[in-house]
Amino acid sequence: MNKYVYLFGNETADGDGKMKDVLGGKGAGLAEMSRARLPVPPGFTIATAACNLYFENHNSVPPEIHEEMLRALRVLEERMGQRLGDVENPLLVSVRSGAKFSMPGMMDTILNLGLNDQTVKALETKSNNPRFAYDCYRRFIQMYGNVVLGIPKDEFEAIFDGQKKRAKAKLDTGLTAEDLKQVIAGYKKLVEKKTGTPFPQDALEQLVGARDAVFRSWNNPRAIHYRRMNQIPDDIGTAVNVQAMVFGNLGETSATGVGFTRNPATGEKAFYGEFLPNAQGEDVVAGIRTPLPISELEKWNLGVYNQLREITSMLEKHYRDVQDFEFTVQEGKLYMLQTRNGKRTGPAAVRIAVDMVEENLISKEEAVLRVEPQQLDQLLHPVLDPKAKKSLRQLAIGLPASPGAAVGRIVFTADHAVEMAKQKEAVVLVRKETVPDDIHGMEVAKGILTSRGGMTSHAAVVCRGMGTPCVAGAEAFNVDEHKRVVSVTAGGQNIVLKEGDWISLDGSTGEVFEGQAATQEPDPNSGILATFMGWADQFRGKFGVRANADIPRDAQVARKFGAEGIGLCRTEHMFFAEDRIPHMQAMILARDEKTRRKALAKLLPMQRRDFTGLFKAMDGFPVVIRTLDPPLHEFLPKREELMVDIAVLPYADIKKKRELVAKYERFGAEVKTLKTVLPDLLKRVEELHEFNPMLGHRGCRLGITYPEITEMQARAIFEAAVEVAKKGVKVIPEVMIPLVGGAKELQNQKKIVVEVAKEVLEKAGMPDLKYLVGTMIEIPRAAITAACVAEEAEFFSFGTNDLTQTTLGISRDDYTSFRKDYEDRKIWTSDPFAVLDQEGVGSLIKMAVEAGHRTRPDLEVGICGEHGGEPSSVQFCYRVGMDYVSCSPYRVPIARLAAAQAAISADKTEAMRTA
Ligand code: PEP
Ligand code: MG
């Protein structure tokens, strides 16, 4: 029989720490801590599989699982010497979600369950604290009413605030037990009005209601959104943890808190966290009251502090990773409520991995596997320029909750953040505190600033997870979300900032500045990151990482990030520069070869200069240069625009005519000639007009129609190579022909390249300079006929942007309009233009790599589409036997790490096979 309910506590447990799939992260941690004989309030975990069965069974838990839960409840009652619903000695429990992967604050939790009109009296007697007992009860009705019965929170809050007004209480704590009884009466009336039935008094009915609501919360919109963002599968479900309550709000000797064994923002080895005396857990996590730093716990109760430090360092050694823990102190006694591997920022992940190797806690191999490649992104992005910091007015310093610089315009709501981000505005979301419903706005914001909450508040935790800079708990700010203003006193002056004003945050120091600060590039080759990347490179071995770079400046950045060559230089980008586009346009407008060659001759020295810079930057590393690819009309004015300008011309006054001359000057327009130049231009634009330019006259097709273009580009490449090689730089040119569908097209273009190379190299006295001619594989036909293509090609580079477009038959520019429908219906689990479709496009790649190698064993194979910097796609490329990946310069370290991780897992698989 399948087991769905697992007991823990009393120094034993049915499960253990390895069973995260079954018990969820929280359940597994509780089981493991119980086994380690730590003080854990006893309870049981209902397995994640029950969540799926709940949904399959029309939103109800199958009877056999319900029975199993009742049996576990009996054991729990025996262990506690209490019974659920007992009027004298009632068992009170918390009911919490807990999936395999931590999803902070996304699902629901209910505390103090088991309270009703009778049991609250027992709690009153036992605690000898009526205020405490009625506060617990009103909190429970509020949470249950909201989470289980679906009554909006603010309706409860209105009743609570009304009572505060009547009692003239400023703070919640100003309400007496009698006031709270009034609140409870109001709450119960509200529940009856909203649901048609009284608030459930039966404790078992409460438990069933809470359990089912936690299961349901797996599919609430914010949990779904969070899973999408973090690529957590939808079908793994959440577990439900039912645990005996311990109370951190039982007076001044009680407290509740959370912490980390190391700093999760920087990785520094320092005991880290915060707590609140006389409070319940949710008060800390929700960021409603600003908690005290954990160092204060030492003063508050030295014994508890020492015990907590001892337990948590033992847990860190046991799990060999940073622990994120929750605890409660009830009348001076410490209880552990949770431990799990802590989420951390990219900088912290790297530092912790390196430190733990140095502490002999983990191996270098483990260290390399510990950091998610994508997390490196946070180390590779700009920080606030120290000079800019000095020149701007500092408004306040909050908590450095998530590192990095954020510069943007202030917005006060998540929806507005999304709206502004759609208009390509950089925004900083400013809130009193964030709540899980803000997740969509937090995702698009450059940074988050909150005036309340601590280092473990919702904003802090979520931002660290997403790698978004965050300053939290900056209490100097007075945020008025309704009026959409934030005010602060700085330097004795009251400053009011409105929506749309610029603000700059430093998430590493907590500083907040007025205005738009400049930012500074990070240095990937310094300190801990360099050590870490050095280890990754050892494991990566010969598998190369190159960069896509079109101009010398990008090539230099790429080298700094560790690129071992250029995998794609899109030469057309060079033609868009201000000084070149006129020659490019002249070349396109030419109606005969002679005129075209004249324009090309002007472009030749410019291209040569660009290539010279690239070769110099890549001394000793290969440089793949692609011949012209985009359809020519991209270089000309838009057809519709031209038609409008022609239509207005007869009515244009001199001012308008001058404007038109300025616009069309490069096509020979003067005030007098506008009438002839514009229609002529339109004629050529119409000749070039295509219904589907992406599948039209582009790529090698251009070079086939206009061989002189390929010829000029080849000349520029080899003349640059010769010039640089003569200065002692080692040049390795690789000429790449785009959009080839088969061997014949390549043969045609290769002939031109080889002839030019021969002429230029011989003339320079360097006939042996080594170079390659190869092709992009970005059309399915090229992949299918790869064996023949490889007879001509000395290298393949998979252009997976086009290969995805052509294989899926989906335009890469238009797919976003229906992407959401596909993802909602789970037809795609991720964007195929970002994450390689391994099943479809990947099969073509695998086939082409194998066929290519059969024809030409030393064929060099790489990828230069966007997927070349995406970790799961990089790992795929490694597995199918490519030689390198190529990606944008900033993603080079990410690709290096992903490749190292692929190499480590490949080694492990190999070891298993041969063992
Ligand atoms: C590709 O198609 O993957 C590619 C790299 O070329 P482009 O994006 O320039 O079409
Ligand atoms: Mg392409």
PDB file of N, CA and C in Angstrom, residues 135-179:
ATOM      1  N   ASP A 135      -6.218  36.862  21.072  1.00  0.00           N
ATOM      2  CA  ASP A 135      -5.482  37.325  19.887  1.00  0.00           C
ATOM      3  C   ASP A 135      -5.204  36.159  18.939  1.00  0.00           C
ATOM      4  N   CYS A 136      -4.848  34.999  19.542  1.00  0.00           N
ATOM      5  CA  CYS A 136      -4.615  33.803  18.709  1.00  0.00           C
ATOM      6  C   CYS A 136      -5.892  33.431  17.952  1.00  0.00           C
ATOM      7  N   TYR A 137      -6.999  33.487  18.651  1.00  0.00           N
ATOM      8  CA  TYR A 137      -8.266  33.075  18.050  1.00  0.00           C
ATOM      9  C   TYR A 137      -8.644  34.023  16.904  1.00  0.00           C
ATOM     10  N   ARG A 138      -8.516  35.337  17.156  1.00  0.00           N
ATOM     11  CA  ARG A 138      -8.916  36.262  16.081  1.00  0.00           C
ATOM     12  C   ARG A 138      -7.971  36.138  14.864  1.00  0.00           C
ATOM     13  N   ARG A 139      -6.694  35.881  15.128  1.00  0.00           N
ATOM     14  CA  ARG A 139      -5.763  35.675  14.003  1.00  0.00           C
ATOM     15  C   ARG A 139      -6.171  34.440  13.203  1.00  0.00           C
ATOM     16  N   PHE A 140      -6.554  33.388  13.955  1.00  0.00           N
ATOM     17  CA  PHE A 140      -6.933  32.146  13.291  1.00  0.00           C
ATOM     18  C   PHE A 140      -8.167  32.358  12.413  1.00  0.00           C
ATOM     19  N   ILE A 141      -9.209  33.027  12.964  1.00  0.00           N
ATOM     20  CA  ILE A 141     -10.434  33.230  12.163  1.00  0.00           C
ATOM     21  C   ILE A 141     -10.100  34.042  10.912  1.00  0.00           C
ATOM     22  N   GLN A 142      -9.238  35.023  11.095  1.00  0.00           N
ATOM     23  CA  GLN A 142      -8.864  35.883   9.973  1.00  0.00           C
ATOM     24  C   GLN A 142      -8.135  35.083   8.880  1.00  0.00           C
ATOM     25  N   MET A 143      -7.151  34.272   9.303  1.00  0.00           N
ATOM     26  CA  MET A 143      -6.381  33.487   8.321  1.00  0.00           C
ATOM     27  C   MET A 143      -7.255  32.433   7.660  1.00  0.00           C
ATOM     28  N   TYR A 144      -8.031  31.758   8.479  1.00  0.00           N
ATOM     29  CA  TYR A 144      -8.890  30.700   7.954  1.00  0.00           C
ATOM     30  C   TYR A 144      -9.949  31.309   7.021  1.00  0.00           C
ATOM     31  N   GLY A 145     -10.522  32.430   7.490  1.00  0.00           N
ATOM     32  CA  GLY A 145     -11.566  33.094   6.711  1.00  0.00           C
ATOM     33  C   GLY A 145     -11.029  33.514   5.352  1.00  0.00           C
ATOM     34  N   ASN A 146      -9.794  33.974   5.330  1.00  0.00           N
ATOM     35  CA  ASN A 146      -9.209  34.416   4.066  1.00  0.00           C
ATOM     36  C   ASN A 146      -8.773  33.233   3.204  1.00  0.00           C
ATOM     37  N   VAL A 147      -7.950  32.368   3.786  1.00  0.00           N
ATOM     38  CA  VAL A 147      -7.332  31.301   2.991  1.00  0.00           C
ATOM     39  C   VAL A 147      -8.342  30.208   2.623  1.00  0.00           C
ATOM     40  N   VAL A 148      -9.127  29.771   3.575  1.00  0.00           N
ATOM     41  CA  VAL A 148     -10.014  28.633   3.305  1.00  0.00           C
ATOM     42  C   VAL A 148     -11.347  29.105   2.743  1.00  0.00           C
ATOM     43  N   LEU A 149     -11.884  30.176   3.312  1.00  0.00           N
ATOM     44  CA  LEU A 149     -13.232  30.585   2.918  1.00  0.00           C
ATOM     45  C   LEU A 149     -13.224  31.684   1.846  1.00  0.00           C
ATOM     46  N   GLY A 150     -12.050  32.191   1.546  1.00  0.00           N
ATOM     47  CA  GLY A 150     -11.912  33.128   0.422  1.00  0.00           C
ATOM     48  C   GLY A 150     -12.478  34.520   0.690  1.00  0.00           C
ATOM     49  N   ILE A 151     -12.561  34.937   1.954  1.00  0.00           N
ATOM     50  CA  ILE A 151     -13.075  36.282   2.263  1.00  0.00           C
ATOM     51  C   ILE A 151     -11.894  37.269   2.221  1.00  0.00           C
ATOM     52  N   PRO A 152     -12.029  38.375   1.482  1.00  0.00           N
ATOM     53  CA  PRO A 152     -10.877  39.286   1.345  1.00  0.00           C
ATOM     54  C   PRO A 152     -10.347  39.771   2.702  1.00  0.00           C
ATOM     55  N   LYS A 153      -9.022  39.864   2.771  1.00  0.00           N
ATOM     56  CA  LYS A 153      -8.343  40.272   4.009  1.00  0.00           C
ATOM     57  C   LYS A 153      -8.838  41.621   4.517  1.00  0.00           C
ATOM     58  N   ASP A 154      -9.052  42.565   3.569  1.00  0.00           N
ATOM     59  CA  ASP A 154      -9.362  43.911   4.055  1.00  0.00           C
ATOM     60  C   ASP A 154     -10.710  43.988   4.764  1.00  0.00           C
ATOM     61  N   GLU A 155     -11.594  43.023   4.502  1.00  0.00           N
ATOM     62  CA  GLU A 155     -12.874  43.047   5.217  1.00  0.00           C
ATOM     63  C   GLU A 155     -12.650  42.715   6.694  1.00  0.00           C
ATOM     64  N   PHE A 156     -11.681  41.843   6.951  1.00  0.00           N
ATOM     65  CA  PHE A 156     -11.340  41.565   8.354  1.00  0.00           C
ATOM     66  C   PHE A 156     -10.634  42.779   8.955  1.00  0.00           C
ATOM     67  N   GLU A 157      -9.729  43.335   8.138  1.00  0.00           N
ATOM     68  CA  GLU A 157      -8.960  44.474   8.658  1.00  0.00           C
ATOM     69  C   GLU A 157      -9.857  45.649   9.018  1.00  0.00           C
ATOM     70  N   ALA A 158     -10.936  45.845   8.247  1.00  0.00           N
ATOM     71  CA  ALA A 158     -11.850  46.954   8.522  1.00  0.00           C
ATOM     72  C   ALA A 158     -12.480  46.766   9.913  1.00  0.00           C
ATOM     73  N   ILE A 159     -12.834  45.529  10.218  1.00  0.00           N
ATOM     74  CA  ILE A 159     -13.437  45.261  11.541  1.00  0.00           C
ATOM     75  C   ILE A 159     -12.403  45.518  12.641  1.00  0.00           C
ATOM     76  N   PHE A 160     -11.193  45.042  12.401  1.00  0.00           N
ATOM     77  CA  PHE A 160     -10.115  45.185  13.383  1.00  0.00           C
ATOM     78  C   PHE A 160      -9.809  46.674  13.623  1.00  0.00           C
ATOM     79  N   ASP A 161      -9.680  47.419  12.503  1.00  0.00           N
ATOM     80  CA  ASP A 161      -9.352  48.841  12.635  1.00  0.00           C
ATOM     81  C   ASP A 161     -10.487  49.604  13.308  1.00  0.00           C
ATOM     82  N   GLY A 162     -11.731  49.197  13.031  1.00  0.00           N
ATOM     83  CA  GLY A 162     -12.895  49.824  13.660  1.00  0.00           C
ATOM     84  C   GLY A 162     -12.812  49.683  15.167  1.00  0.00           C
ATOM     85  N   GLN A 163     -12.441  48.491  15.621  1.00  0.00           N
ATOM     86  CA  GLN A 163     -12.339  48.258  17.061  1.00  0.00           C
ATOM     87  C   GLN A 163     -11.203  49.082  17.659  1.00  0.00           C
ATOM     88  N   LYS A 164     -10.120  49.186  16.887  1.00  0.00           N
ATOM     89  CA  LYS A 164      -8.986  49.987  17.377  1.00  0.00           C
ATOM     90  C   LYS A 164      -9.424  51.440  17.585  1.00  0.00           C
ATOM     91  N   LYS A 165     -10.219  51.924  16.648  1.00  0.00           N
ATOM     92  CA  LYS A 165     -10.702  53.315  16.752  1.00  0.00           C
ATOM     93  C   LYS A 165     -11.574  53.461  17.982  1.00  0.00           C
ATOM     94  N   ARG A 166     -12.540  52.524  18.122  1.00  0.00           N
ATOM     95  CA  ARG A 166     -13.469  52.613  19.266  1.00  0.00           C
ATOM     96  C   ARG A 166     -12.696  52.577  20.583  1.00  0.00           C
ATOM     97  N   ALA A 167     -11.647  51.704  20.607  1.00  0.00           N
ATOM     98  CA  ALA A 167     -10.889  51.552  21.866  1.00  0.00           C
ATOM     99  C   ALA A 167      -9.803  52.617  21.999  1.00  0.00           C
ATOM    100  N   LYS A 168      -9.735  53.489  20.985  1.00  0.00           N
ATOM    101  CA  LYS A 168      -8.707  54.543  20.927  1.00  0.00           C
ATOM    102  C   LYS A 168      -7.296  53.951  21.072  1.00  0.00           C
ATOM    103  N   ALA A 169      -7.093  52.806  20.453  1.00  0.00           N
ATOM    104  CA  ALA A 169      -5.777  52.154  20.540  1.00  0.00           C
ATOM    105  C   ALA A 169      -4.955  52.543  19.318  1.00  0.00           C
ATOM    106  N   LYS A 170      -3.697  52.937  19.549  1.00  0.00           N
ATOM    107  CA  LYS A 170      -2.834  53.303  18.420  1.00  0.00           C
ATOM    108  C   LYS A 170      -2.255  52.045  17.773  1.00  0.00           C
ATOM    109  N   LEU A 171      -1.760  51.134  18.633  1.00  0.00           N
ATOM    110  CA  LEU A 171      -1.126  49.909  18.137  1.00  0.00           C
ATOM    111  C   LEU A 171      -2.058  48.724  18.342  1.00  0.00           C
ATOM    112  N   ASP A 172      -1.786  47.653  17.583  1.00  0.00           N
ATOM    113  CA  ASP A 172      -2.587  46.430  17.738  1.00  0.00           C
ATOM    114  C   ASP A 172      -2.537  45.961  19.189  1.00  0.00           C
ATOM    115  N   THR A 173      -1.340  46.112  19.773  1.00  0.00           N
ATOM    116  CA  THR A 173      -1.151  45.607  21.144  1.00  0.00           C
ATOM    117  C   THR A 173      -1.947  46.415  22.171  1.00  0.00           C
ATOM    118  N   GLY A 174      -2.504  47.548  21.730  1.00  0.00           N
ATOM    119  CA  GLY A 174      -3.311  48.359  22.638  1.00  0.00           C
ATOM    120  C   GLY A 174      -4.696  47.766  22.878  1.00  0.00           C
ATOM    121  N   LEU A 175      -5.069  46.741  22.125  1.00  0.00           N
ATOM    122  CA  LEU A 175      -6.400  46.143  22.303  1.00  0.00           C
ATOM    123  C   LEU A 175      -6.377  45.154  23.470  1.00  0.00           C
ATOM    124  N   THR A 176      -7.402  45.220  24.322  1.00  0.00           N
ATOM    125  CA  THR A 176      -7.476  44.304  25.468  1.00  0.00           C
ATOM    126  C   THR A 176      -8.188  43.021  25.045  1.00  0.00           C
ATOM    127  N   ALA A 177      -8.225  42.055  25.968  1.00  0.00           N
ATOM    128  CA  ALA A 177      -8.915  40.797  25.683  1.00  0.00           C
ATOM    129  C   ALA A 177     -10.379  41.071  25.347  1.00  0.00           C
ATOM    130  N   GLU A 178     -10.965  42.002  26.070  1.00  0.00           N
ATOM    131  CA  GLU A 178     -12.381  42.312  25.813  1.00  0.00           C
ATOM    132  C   GLU A 178     -12.548  42.907  24.409  1.00  0.00           C
ATOM    133  N   ASP A 179     -11.643  43.807  24.027  1.00  0.00           N
ATOM    134  CA  ASP A 179     -11.699  44.374  22.667  1.00  0.00           C
ATOM    135  C   ASP A 179     -11.607  43.256  21.642  1.00  0.00           C
TER     136      ASP A 179
END
